Amino acid sequence: MSATGIGAAVRRKEDQRFVTGKGHYTDDVSRPGQCHAYFLRSPHAHAKIKNIDSEAAAAMPGVLAVLTGADLAADKIGNLICGWMITSKDGSQMKMAPHPAIAHGKANYVGDPVAVVVAETLPQAKDAAEKVKVDYDLLPALCDPAKAQDQGAPQIHEVAPRNTIYQWHLGDAKAVEAAFKTARHVTKLDFINNRLVPNAIEPRAAIGEYDAGSESLTLWNTTQNPHVARLVMSAFVGLAPEHKLRVIAPDVGGGFGSKIFIYPEEVVCLWAARKIGRPIKWVAERSEAFLTDAHGRDHVTHAEMAFDPDGKVTGLRVKTVANLGAYMSTFSSSVPTYLYGTLLSGQYEIPAIYCEVDAVYTNTVPVDAYRGAGRPEATFVVERLIEVGGRQMGVDPADLRQKNFIKTFPHQTPVIMIYDAGDYHASLKKALELADYAGLAKRKRESVRHDKLRGIGFSTYIEACGIAPSQAVGSLGCGVGLWESAEVRVNPTGTVEVLTGCHQHGQGHETTFAQVVSERLGIPLENVSVVHGDTDKVQFGMGTYGSRSGAVGISAIVKALDKIEAKAKKVAAHMLEAAEGDIVFEDGKFTVAGTDKSAAWGEVALNAYIAHKFAGQELEPGLKEGAFYDPTNFTFPAGCHICEVEVDPQTGESEIVAWTAVDDFGTVVNPMIVEGQVHGGIAQGVGQALLEGAIYDKDGQLVTGSLMDYCMPRAQDLPALKVEMTKTAAPSNPLGIKGCGEAGAIAAPVAVINAITDAIGTEDLPMPATPQAVWRALQKANDRRTAA
Amino acid sequence: MTAVALTVNGKAVTGDVDPRTLLVQFLRENLRLTGTHVGCDTSQCGACVVHVNGKAIKSCTVFVWQIEGANITTIEGLAEPNGPLHPMQEAFREHHGLQCGYCTPGMIMTAIDMVNRKGHELDDPTIRHELEGNLCRCTGYHNIVKAIAAGAKAMKGHVQVQS
Ligand code: FES
Ligand code: FES
């Protein structure tokens, strides 16, 4: 390992600009002649739009245009789409309702845009928006996914009777039934995986600009995947042909999934920019973000696990209703299906699994992937059942897990996945030691002495990252391929630009990707720059989400580097007048094997461009190579998180007193960055378990619509975190990388709930486990005990 | 319109602004000092923290006319353009106290204020308590807390530049 190569905790290259306030986020961009958009949004969850009178608004000072869904339709701007086709168990296709960028005829959630006002200044646009008169006919609202399919429930979209988008299933129902028939013990649980608001600290923003000379559009946008945004806005929404649309994603202030999707506002900014002939900027306010960013989770689940007399799991059945909100967001359909059902085997050898998922529409903001996306929900099901099962059978939860671990690889689960590598014992063992599991009984006694209840909770989670190969995801309904591209451009002076289709919004790719290149080519880190986030620079790419950038994005870079090395050796062979096969490349130097003849990296780069040592016919000048990399399998990061809590039974308050994480991410390029990713994921998972929950009232108003009502984790809510790793390399990519971005958020929620329920001695506890929820659970358990 | 005059990062600046203009808007839009960020509309996130007359203030909560004549330091004013970083900036970089960087300017300005008020030896509970008004969605705070503790120590003897 070199000081800056793979495995080194290199300090981040991008930080210089961020710590000095020199980052360039979308809202920092200001275009000449720019005007401002303000969206008028439906205050009602479900209402017919009878009439929109914008005359008075249009006459207000500074107003350039007031545009509605009718204008959008008149200009034949297409609908937003969901790009993953799910087929129901009866063979029918999912029911995708039209999703216009501005509601037309009917508004379907509070926050659905009904008009946009474009004015010289933002205050002028806001003032004018107050003068737009919208005549609504109120309809009954539906917010509870559990009631969406009821007879007589409000009907949201014509295409989806009983608000049902699909009824999907996976696994073998008969085998599961047989397993349950012969089970010694069955654990049954009902739970709600609470609805979350992603809340990246940078709100979404868009600037649309039209250049009449080149008849092309440019969008600056807070997006995690500029190329996919361009593809959808071109091919489906029809804003401009792909080659006439440029999407730039500059520095992006966190995404966590919420910035993957193609949203109405960017469509409107582009469309209106052309109409008005001026650049148009829109920046979400936080309250607008609450109302319009795709939310996460929101599952209602019943699950059962069957055990044999030895405590071996023999079967698992799961029935989930997934709330997808008012419209189908870009990847929403895949989250409660192929990112959920396929992970239900956890780290365990479970012979039979059957999972049914009904996805429904409700009058709430669309729900889509949020850090972990389906995998935290699956982990919650499996890890809650095994923990409670252990408690019910009187078996130590760590022992029960060990007994059921998958021990040999590759392992085919009953739910599609083939796990290719892992060592679940190793991570559990290490975590038990670090968490001093042996000393728990003593710590519990100490807690009792100061009137507290102490509990411990495990989460031996698995996830699937780097979702690929494209052929496999295609066969499951995905509308795109999930490979990644890279281009390595060597300059005549030997410095290098790496162009990647991934996008960074906190992950530190500018550093980690450069580490890989620097090590391989033997050049200093500062001689490598990573270029991303601009469709005019990078040819194509699939963006960053699903912890894919390491496993897929870096692999593409490695493939391009292979080609660079091959070409550079040819150049060196000409320079050194040797046979190509005799050239050895090591530590940035080309040597003729067995001689002292050599050429430095910089000399070879220069020679590739001046081309004085070879004729163009024998070797093309230049040193630039591209690669598209499609992995052979998903990767399967896994590990063990242990959460220890102390609960005050008087107040219901839970304090996390210790957190131990041992994760297997395969090869780690930069451990400092990887640990940071784990910290952030855990914080979001703890937020879900203890603090966060989006709540709609019965009329469809989001009552947790600001940072004052929706509780985000603060520094005080979290302990210092013990984060360690084990390693089994991923066989499906050249460096053996598995991916680390979501692990914390996947593992954490259930670890917390397992810990609190251990402390309070009752399993009936909802998320978020606020002091009130914990206190109530304790009272309920007391009442039950007194009644018994 | 209202005329305002302030000192920002050591330079005298003036402006003619709509009375509704918040300090953060004045900094970002009039002066193009875009290092100060806006993350919310309810004074919760702290992405907008700057120093007004040496004290940390959420710049989204004051109208610029309210602080007429004040001395403002923003993230851009902590270090000389080509000089070394401020010790707190350096500590955030060294301890990986940032990921997306969006909360970072506010965090650093809050951290320096914390040191000014509480001294150079800051323990974990103090730092966590003091960060009540700053949200970070990326880091889980672990490394921010480490960075602030280290930055606080490194600030001993540091003299603030007035660029
Ligand atoms: S923008 Fe000032 S506190 Fe959020
Ligand atoms: S680093 Fe992204 S919000 Fe703090």
PDB file of C-alpha atoms in Angstrom, chain A residues 67-307:
ATOM      1  CA  LEU A  67     -48.304  29.009 -15.889  1.00  0.00           C
ATOM      2  CA  THR A  68     -50.590  26.090 -15.076  1.00  0.00           C
ATOM      3  CA  GLY A  69     -51.029  22.424 -15.870  1.00  0.00           C
ATOM      4  CA  ALA A  70     -53.188  23.418 -18.839  1.00  0.00           C
ATOM      5  CA  ASP A  71     -50.262  25.335 -20.354  1.00  0.00           C
ATOM      6  CA  LEU A  72     -48.003  22.364 -19.792  1.00  0.00           C
ATOM      7  CA  ALA A  73     -50.476  20.066 -21.502  1.00  0.00           C
ATOM      8  CA  ALA A  74     -50.952  22.524 -24.374  1.00  0.00           C
ATOM      9  CA  ASP A  75     -47.193  22.450 -24.955  1.00  0.00           C
ATOM     10  CA  LYS A  76     -47.334  18.642 -24.933  1.00  0.00           C
ATOM     11  CA  ILE A  77     -44.882  18.296 -22.079  1.00  0.00           C
ATOM     12  CA  GLY A  78     -44.967  14.648 -21.056  1.00  0.00           C
ATOM     13  CA  ASN A  79     -45.538  13.124 -17.654  1.00  0.00           C
ATOM     14  CA  LEU A  80     -42.964  12.054 -15.107  1.00  0.00           C
ATOM     15  CA  ILE A  81     -42.489   8.323 -15.064  1.00  0.00           C
ATOM     16  CA  CYS A  82     -41.507   5.441 -12.866  1.00  0.00           C
ATOM     17  CA  GLY A  83     -38.706   3.477 -14.512  1.00  0.00           C
ATOM     18  CA  TRP A  84     -39.061   0.011 -12.990  1.00  0.00           C
ATOM     19  CA  MET A  85     -41.924  -2.153 -14.223  1.00  0.00           C
ATOM     20  CA  ILE A  86     -43.368  -4.493 -11.619  1.00  0.00           C
ATOM     21  CA  THR A  87     -45.639  -7.336 -12.617  1.00  0.00           C
ATOM     22  CA  SER A  88     -48.375  -8.455 -10.237  1.00  0.00           C
ATOM     23  CA  LYS A  89     -48.932 -12.079  -9.249  1.00  0.00           C
ATOM     24  CA  ASP A  90     -51.873 -12.252 -11.656  1.00  0.00           C
ATOM     25  CA  GLY A  91     -49.535 -11.260 -14.485  1.00  0.00           C
ATOM     26  CA  SER A  92     -50.850  -7.711 -14.857  1.00  0.00           C
ATOM     27  CA  GLN A  93     -48.524  -4.755 -15.037  1.00  0.00           C
ATOM     28  CA  MET A  94     -48.270  -2.079 -12.376  1.00  0.00           C
ATOM     29  CA  LYS A  95     -50.794   0.734 -12.630  1.00  0.00           C
ATOM     30  CA  MET A  96     -48.825   3.876 -13.312  1.00  0.00           C
ATOM     31  CA  ALA A  97     -51.075   6.929 -13.144  1.00  0.00           C
ATOM     32  CA  PRO A  98     -50.244  10.054 -15.129  1.00  0.00           C
ATOM     33  CA  HIS A  99     -47.979  12.434 -13.224  1.00  0.00           C
ATOM     34  CA  PRO A 100     -47.899  15.859 -14.837  1.00  0.00           C
ATOM     35  CA  ALA A 101     -45.267  18.309 -13.534  1.00  0.00           C
ATOM     36  CA  ILE A 102     -48.105  20.700 -12.667  1.00  0.00           C
ATOM     37  CA  ALA A 103     -51.375  19.164 -11.501  1.00  0.00           C
ATOM     38  CA  HIS A 104     -54.079  19.333 -14.118  1.00  0.00           C
ATOM     39  CA  GLY A 105     -57.718  18.732 -13.226  1.00  0.00           C
ATOM     40  CA  LYS A 106     -57.006  17.298  -9.782  1.00  0.00           C
ATOM     41  CA  ALA A 107     -54.498  17.791  -7.001  1.00  0.00           C
ATOM     42  CA  ASN A 108     -53.483  14.600  -5.226  1.00  0.00           C
ATOM     43  CA  TYR A 109     -51.410  15.650  -2.209  1.00  0.00           C
ATOM     44  CA  VAL A 110     -50.754  18.718  -0.140  1.00  0.00           C
ATOM     45  CA  GLY A 111     -47.881  20.320  -2.012  1.00  0.00           C
ATOM     46  CA  ASP A 112     -48.869  19.152  -5.498  1.00  0.00           C
ATOM     47  CA  PRO A 113     -47.941  22.143  -7.682  1.00  0.00           C
ATOM     48  CA  VAL A 114     -50.985  23.792  -9.306  1.00  0.00           C
ATOM     49  CA  ALA A 115     -49.317  26.843 -10.862  1.00  0.00           C
ATOM     50  CA  VAL A 116     -45.916  28.464 -11.177  1.00  0.00           C
ATOM     51  CA  VAL A 117     -45.297  32.184 -10.997  1.00  0.00           C
ATOM     52  CA  VAL A 118     -42.171  33.493 -12.676  1.00  0.00           C
ATOM     53  CA  ALA A 119     -41.058  36.993 -11.735  1.00  0.00           C
ATOM     54  CA  GLU A 120     -38.018  39.229 -11.715  1.00  0.00           C
ATOM     55  CA  THR A 121     -37.464  38.639  -8.000  1.00  0.00           C
ATOM     56  CA  LEU A 122     -38.533  35.920  -5.617  1.00  0.00           C
ATOM     57  CA  PRO A 123     -40.552  38.247  -3.343  1.00  0.00           C
ATOM     58  CA  GLN A 124     -42.434  39.484  -6.418  1.00  0.00           C
ATOM     59  CA  ALA A 125     -43.202  35.908  -7.436  1.00  0.00           C
ATOM     60  CA  LYS A 126     -44.409  35.101  -3.924  1.00  0.00           C
ATOM     61  CA  ASP A 127     -46.553  38.216  -3.710  1.00  0.00           C
ATOM     62  CA  ALA A 128     -48.138  37.444  -7.064  1.00  0.00           C
ATOM     63  CA  ALA A 129     -48.791  33.818  -6.118  1.00  0.00           C
ATOM     64  CA  GLU A 130     -51.070  35.085  -3.370  1.00  0.00           C
ATOM     65  CA  LYS A 131     -53.268  36.651  -6.062  1.00  0.00           C
ATOM     66  CA  VAL A 132     -53.778  33.430  -8.016  1.00  0.00           C
ATOM     67  CA  LYS A 133     -57.315  32.242  -7.352  1.00  0.00           C
ATOM     68  CA  VAL A 134     -57.758  28.504  -7.466  1.00  0.00           C
ATOM     69  CA  ASP A 135     -61.266  27.134  -7.220  1.00  0.00           C
ATOM     70  CA  TYR A 136     -61.118  23.696  -5.595  1.00  0.00           C
ATOM     71  CA  ASP A 137     -63.776  21.070  -5.114  1.00  0.00           C
ATOM     72  CA  LEU A 138     -62.663  19.094  -2.077  1.00  0.00           C
ATOM     73  CA  LEU A 139     -62.585  15.307  -2.195  1.00  0.00           C
ATOM     74  CA  PRO A 140     -62.157  12.974   0.755  1.00  0.00           C
ATOM     75  CA  ALA A 141     -58.490  12.274   1.431  1.00  0.00           C
ATOM     76  CA  LEU A 142     -56.775   8.935   1.926  1.00  0.00           C
ATOM     77  CA  CYS A 143     -53.529   8.827   3.873  1.00  0.00           C
ATOM     78  CA  ASP A 144     -53.383   5.522   5.706  1.00  0.00           C
ATOM     79  CA  PRO A 145     -51.917   2.822   3.454  1.00  0.00           C
ATOM     80  CA  ALA A 146     -53.587   0.134   5.551  1.00  0.00           C
ATOM     81  CA  LYS A 147     -56.978   1.540   4.514  1.00  0.00           C
ATOM     82  CA  ALA A 148     -56.164   2.279   0.892  1.00  0.00           C
ATOM     83  CA  GLN A 149     -57.650  -0.944  -0.447  1.00  0.00           C
ATOM     84  CA  ASP A 150     -60.815  -0.822   1.669  1.00  0.00           C
ATOM     85  CA  GLN A 151     -64.204  -0.908   0.046  1.00  0.00           C
ATOM     86  CA  GLY A 152     -65.380   2.691  -0.200  1.00  0.00           C
ATOM     87  CA  ALA A 153     -61.923   4.236   0.278  1.00  0.00           C
ATOM     88  CA  PRO A 154     -61.405   7.425  -1.746  1.00  0.00           C
ATOM     89  CA  GLN A 155     -60.292   6.522  -5.249  1.00  0.00           C
ATOM     90  CA  ILE A 156     -57.214   8.495  -6.298  1.00  0.00           C
ATOM     91  CA  HIS A 157     -56.407   7.425  -9.852  1.00  0.00           C
ATOM     92  CA  GLU A 158     -58.736   5.894 -12.405  1.00  0.00           C
ATOM     93  CA  VAL A 159     -56.094   3.459 -13.613  1.00  0.00           C
ATOM     94  CA  ALA A 160     -55.728   1.892 -10.174  1.00  0.00           C
ATOM     95  CA  PRO A 161     -58.927   0.417  -8.756  1.00  0.00           C
ATOM     96  CA  ARG A 162     -58.843   0.261  -4.964  1.00  0.00           C
ATOM     97  CA  ASN A 163     -55.698   2.380  -5.144  1.00  0.00           C
ATOM     98  CA  THR A 164     -53.690  -0.747  -5.809  1.00  0.00           C
ATOM     99  CA  ILE A 165     -50.582  -0.266  -7.932  1.00  0.00           C
ATOM    100  CA  TYR A 166     -49.505  -3.881  -7.883  1.00  0.00           C
ATOM    101  CA  GLN A 167     -49.823  -7.055  -5.862  1.00  0.00           C
ATOM    102  CA  TRP A 168     -46.405  -8.615  -6.064  1.00  0.00           C
ATOM    103  CA  HIS A 169     -45.068 -11.767  -4.550  1.00  0.00           C
ATOM    104  CA  LEU A 170     -41.831 -13.662  -4.293  1.00  0.00           C
ATOM    105  CA  GLY A 171     -40.917 -17.112  -3.036  1.00  0.00           C
ATOM    106  CA  ASP A 172     -42.663 -20.404  -2.568  1.00  0.00           C
ATOM    107  CA  ALA A 173     -46.004 -20.110  -0.752  1.00  0.00           C
ATOM    108  CA  LYS A 174     -46.560 -23.870  -0.552  1.00  0.00           C
ATOM    109  CA  ALA A 175     -43.154 -24.666   0.882  1.00  0.00           C
ATOM    110  CA  VAL A 176     -43.655 -21.962   3.484  1.00  0.00           C
ATOM    111  CA  GLU A 177     -47.057 -23.293   4.445  1.00  0.00           C
ATOM    112  CA  ALA A 178     -45.573 -26.741   4.938  1.00  0.00           C
ATOM    113  CA  ALA A 179     -42.796 -25.293   7.101  1.00  0.00           C
ATOM    114  CA  PHE A 180     -45.274 -23.541   9.352  1.00  0.00           C
ATOM    115  CA  LYS A 181     -47.399 -26.687   9.686  1.00  0.00           C
ATOM    116  CA  THR A 182     -44.529 -28.614  11.207  1.00  0.00           C
ATOM    117  CA  ALA A 183     -42.982 -25.738  13.190  1.00  0.00           C
ATOM    118  CA  ARG A 184     -42.194 -26.151  16.862  1.00  0.00           C
ATOM    119  CA  HIS A 185     -42.389 -22.442  17.477  1.00  0.00           C
ATOM    120  CA  VAL A 186     -43.823 -19.536  15.465  1.00  0.00           C
ATOM    121  CA  THR A 187     -43.063 -15.892  16.135  1.00  0.00           C
ATOM    122  CA  LYS A 188     -45.565 -13.393  14.755  1.00  0.00           C
ATOM    123  CA  LEU A 189     -45.190  -9.637  14.601  1.00  0.00           C
ATOM    124  CA  ASP A 190     -47.072  -6.664  13.213  1.00  0.00           C
ATOM    125  CA  PHE A 191     -45.272  -3.420  12.653  1.00  0.00           C
ATOM    126  CA  ILE A 192     -45.137  -0.171  10.785  1.00  0.00           C
ATOM    127  CA  ASN A 193     -41.871   0.884   9.230  1.00  0.00           C
ATOM    128  CA  ASN A 194     -42.281   4.577   9.854  1.00  0.00           C
ATOM    129  CA  ARG A 195     -42.386   7.153   7.129  1.00  0.00           C
ATOM    130  CA  LEU A 196     -39.300   9.360   6.920  1.00  0.00           C
ATOM    131  CA  VAL A 197     -38.339  12.675   5.369  1.00  0.00           C
ATOM    132  CA  PRO A 198     -34.808  12.554   3.916  1.00  0.00           C
ATOM    133  CA  ASN A 199     -33.881  16.151   4.783  1.00  0.00           C
ATOM    134  CA  ALA A 200     -30.548  16.557   3.072  1.00  0.00           C
ATOM    135  CA  ILE A 201     -29.414  19.862   4.542  1.00  0.00           C
ATOM    136  CA  GLU A 202     -29.144  21.412   1.091  1.00  0.00           C
ATOM    137  CA  PRO A 203     -32.683  21.828  -0.216  1.00  0.00           C
ATOM    138  CA  ARG A 204     -33.409  20.834  -3.807  1.00  0.00           C
ATOM    139  CA  ALA A 205     -32.821  23.527  -6.426  1.00  0.00           C
ATOM    140  CA  ALA A 206     -32.927  23.975 -10.196  1.00  0.00           C
ATOM    141  CA  ILE A 207     -31.918  26.578 -12.743  1.00  0.00           C
ATOM    142  CA  GLY A 208     -33.212  26.172 -16.294  1.00  0.00           C
ATOM    143  CA  GLU A 209     -31.673  28.108 -19.170  1.00  0.00           C
ATOM    144  CA  TYR A 210     -32.414  28.184 -22.883  1.00  0.00           C
ATOM    145  CA  ASP A 211     -29.917  29.219 -25.500  1.00  0.00           C
ATOM    146  CA  ALA A 212     -31.815  30.230 -28.619  1.00  0.00           C
ATOM    147  CA  GLY A 213     -28.660  30.262 -30.750  1.00  0.00           C
ATOM    148  CA  SER A 214     -27.917  26.587 -30.245  1.00  0.00           C
ATOM    149  CA  GLU A 215     -31.556  25.691 -29.456  1.00  0.00           C
ATOM    150  CA  SER A 216     -30.387  23.916 -26.371  1.00  0.00           C
ATOM    151  CA  LEU A 217     -31.367  23.755 -22.737  1.00  0.00           C
ATOM    152  CA  THR A 218     -29.129  23.640 -19.685  1.00  0.00           C
ATOM    153  CA  LEU A 219     -30.196  22.588 -16.213  1.00  0.00           C
ATOM    154  CA  TRP A 220     -28.236  23.098 -13.003  1.00  0.00           C
ATOM    155  CA  ASN A 221     -29.787  20.710 -10.579  1.00  0.00           C
ATOM    156  CA  THR A 222     -29.327  19.107  -7.189  1.00  0.00           C
ATOM    157  CA  THR A 223     -29.296  15.617  -8.637  1.00  0.00           C
ATOM    158  CA  GLN A 224     -27.487  12.384  -7.795  1.00  0.00           C
ATOM    159  CA  ASN A 225     -27.669  11.214 -11.414  1.00  0.00           C
ATOM    160  CA  PRO A 226     -27.523  13.900 -14.075  1.00  0.00           C
ATOM    161  CA  HIS A 227     -27.509  11.520 -17.040  1.00  0.00           C
ATOM    162  CA  VAL A 228     -30.611   9.655 -15.958  1.00  0.00           C
ATOM    163  CA  ALA A 229     -32.334  12.982 -15.357  1.00  0.00           C
ATOM    164  CA  ARG A 230     -31.421  14.061 -18.866  1.00  0.00           C
ATOM    165  CA  LEU A 231     -32.579  10.774 -20.361  1.00  0.00           C
ATOM    166  CA  VAL A 232     -35.967  10.919 -18.666  1.00  0.00           C
ATOM    167  CA  MET A 233     -36.510  14.603 -19.402  1.00  0.00           C
ATOM    168  CA  SER A 234     -35.624  14.023 -23.012  1.00  0.00           C
ATOM    169  CA  ALA A 235     -37.122  10.651 -23.877  1.00  0.00           C
ATOM    170  CA  PHE A 236     -40.256  10.753 -21.700  1.00  0.00           C
ATOM    171  CA  VAL A 237     -40.980  14.338 -20.730  1.00  0.00           C
ATOM    172  CA  GLY A 238     -39.907  15.518 -24.165  1.00  0.00           C
ATOM    173  CA  LEU A 239     -38.270  18.808 -23.181  1.00  0.00           C
ATOM    174  CA  ALA A 240     -35.508  18.582 -25.783  1.00  0.00           C
ATOM    175  CA  PRO A 241     -33.570  15.911 -27.646  1.00  0.00           C
ATOM    176  CA  GLU A 242     -30.866  14.409 -25.469  1.00  0.00           C
ATOM    177  CA  HIS A 243     -28.040  16.112 -27.367  1.00  0.00           C
ATOM    178  CA  LYS A 244     -29.715  19.475 -26.854  1.00  0.00           C
ATOM    179  CA  LEU A 245     -30.088  19.121 -23.125  1.00  0.00           C
ATOM    180  CA  ARG A 246     -27.236  19.509 -20.695  1.00  0.00           C
ATOM    181  CA  VAL A 247     -27.618  18.651 -17.029  1.00  0.00           C
ATOM    182  CA  ILE A 248     -25.068  19.906 -14.554  1.00  0.00           C
ATOM    183  CA  ALA A 249     -25.037  18.622 -10.999  1.00  0.00           C
ATOM    184  CA  PRO A 250     -22.473  20.782  -9.235  1.00  0.00           C
ATOM    185  CA  ASP A 251     -21.633  20.279  -5.569  1.00  0.00           C
ATOM    186  CA  VAL A 252     -24.676  18.658  -4.032  1.00  0.00           C
ATOM    187  CA  GLY A 253     -25.333  18.958  -0.322  1.00  0.00           C
ATOM    188  CA  GLY A 254     -26.409  15.443   0.532  1.00  0.00           C
ATOM    189  CA  GLY A 255     -28.901  13.236  -1.238  1.00  0.00           C
ATOM    190  CA  PHE A 256     -29.659   9.991   0.625  1.00  0.00           C
ATOM    191  CA  GLY A 257     -31.806   8.945  -2.312  1.00  0.00           C
ATOM    192  CA  SER A 258     -34.060  11.963  -2.364  1.00  0.00           C
ATOM    193  CA  LYS A 259     -32.059  13.570  -5.169  1.00  0.00           C
ATOM    194  CA  ILE A 260     -32.100  10.535  -7.459  1.00  0.00           C
ATOM    195  CA  PHE A 261     -35.541  11.273  -8.737  1.00  0.00           C
ATOM    196  CA  ILE A 262     -36.781  13.515 -11.488  1.00  0.00           C
ATOM    197  CA  TYR A 263     -39.055  16.093  -9.930  1.00  0.00           C
ATOM    198  CA  PRO A 264     -41.668  18.468 -11.341  1.00  0.00           C
ATOM    199  CA  GLU A 265     -39.721  21.629 -10.519  1.00  0.00           C
ATOM    200  CA  GLU A 266     -36.763  20.966 -12.809  1.00  0.00           C
ATOM    201  CA  VAL A 267     -39.097  20.091 -15.658  1.00  0.00           C
ATOM    202  CA  VAL A 268     -40.993  23.342 -15.149  1.00  0.00           C
ATOM    203  CA  CYS A 269     -37.833  25.467 -14.883  1.00  0.00           C
ATOM    204  CA  LEU A 270     -36.579  24.136 -18.222  1.00  0.00           C
ATOM    205  CA  TRP A 271     -39.913  24.365 -19.976  1.00  0.00           C
ATOM    206  CA  ALA A 272     -40.624  27.884 -18.686  1.00  0.00           C
ATOM    207  CA  ALA A 273     -37.064  29.082 -19.408  1.00  0.00           C
ATOM    208  CA  ARG A 274     -37.603  28.357 -23.077  1.00  0.00           C
ATOM    209  CA  LYS A 275     -41.089  29.865 -23.033  1.00  0.00           C
ATOM    210  CA  ILE A 276     -39.986  33.075 -21.360  1.00  0.00           C
ATOM    211  CA  GLY A 277     -36.513  33.261 -22.857  1.00  0.00           C
ATOM    212  CA  ARG A 278     -34.794  33.871 -19.503  1.00  0.00           C
ATOM    213  CA  PRO A 279     -32.893  31.617 -17.074  1.00  0.00           C
ATOM    214  CA  ILE A 280     -35.199  30.591 -14.225  1.00  0.00           C
ATOM    215  CA  LYS A 281     -34.087  29.675 -10.750  1.00  0.00           C
ATOM    216  CA  TRP A 282     -36.012  27.773  -8.129  1.00  0.00           C
ATOM    217  CA  VAL A 283     -34.751  26.834  -4.675  1.00  0.00           C
ATOM    218  CA  ALA A 284     -36.884  24.852  -2.253  1.00  0.00           C
ATOM    219  CA  GLU A 285     -37.567  26.243   1.163  1.00  0.00           C
ATOM    220  CA  ARG A 286     -37.312  23.662   3.933  1.00  0.00           C
ATOM    221  CA  SER A 287     -41.071  23.525   4.394  1.00  0.00           C
ATOM    222  CA  GLU A 288     -41.393  22.971   0.664  1.00  0.00           C
ATOM    223  CA  ALA A 289     -38.828  20.168   0.921  1.00  0.00           C
ATOM    224  CA  PHE A 290     -40.951  18.477   3.567  1.00  0.00           C
ATOM    225  CA  LEU A 291     -43.969  18.675   1.288  1.00  0.00           C
ATOM    226  CA  THR A 292     -42.332  17.651  -1.973  1.00  0.00           C
ATOM    227  CA  ASP A 293     -39.124  15.618  -1.552  1.00  0.00           C
ATOM    228  CA  ALA A 294     -39.889  11.936  -1.963  1.00  0.00           C
ATOM    229  CA  HIS A 295     -40.298  10.404   1.481  1.00  0.00           C
ATOM    230  CA  GLY A 296     -38.967   7.009   2.554  1.00  0.00           C
ATOM    231  CA  ARG A 297     -40.178   3.698   4.052  1.00  0.00           C
ATOM    232  CA  ASP A 298     -43.888   3.689   5.073  1.00  0.00           C
ATOM    233  CA  HIS A 299     -44.625  -0.034   5.222  1.00  0.00           C
ATOM    234  CA  VAL A 300     -47.346  -1.818   7.133  1.00  0.00           C
ATOM    235  CA  THR A 301     -46.211  -5.385   7.721  1.00  0.00           C
ATOM    236  CA  HIS A 302     -47.301  -8.653   9.227  1.00  0.00           C
ATOM    237  CA  ALA A 303     -44.537 -11.246   9.437  1.00  0.00           C
ATOM    238  CA  GLU A 304     -44.113 -14.729  10.857  1.00  0.00           C
ATOM    239  CA  MET A 305     -41.067 -16.906  11.392  1.00  0.00           C
ATOM    240  CA  ALA A 306     -41.179 -20.659  11.945  1.00  0.00           C
ATOM    241  CA  PHE A 307     -38.564 -22.510  14.025  1.00  0.00           C
TER     242      PHE A 307
END
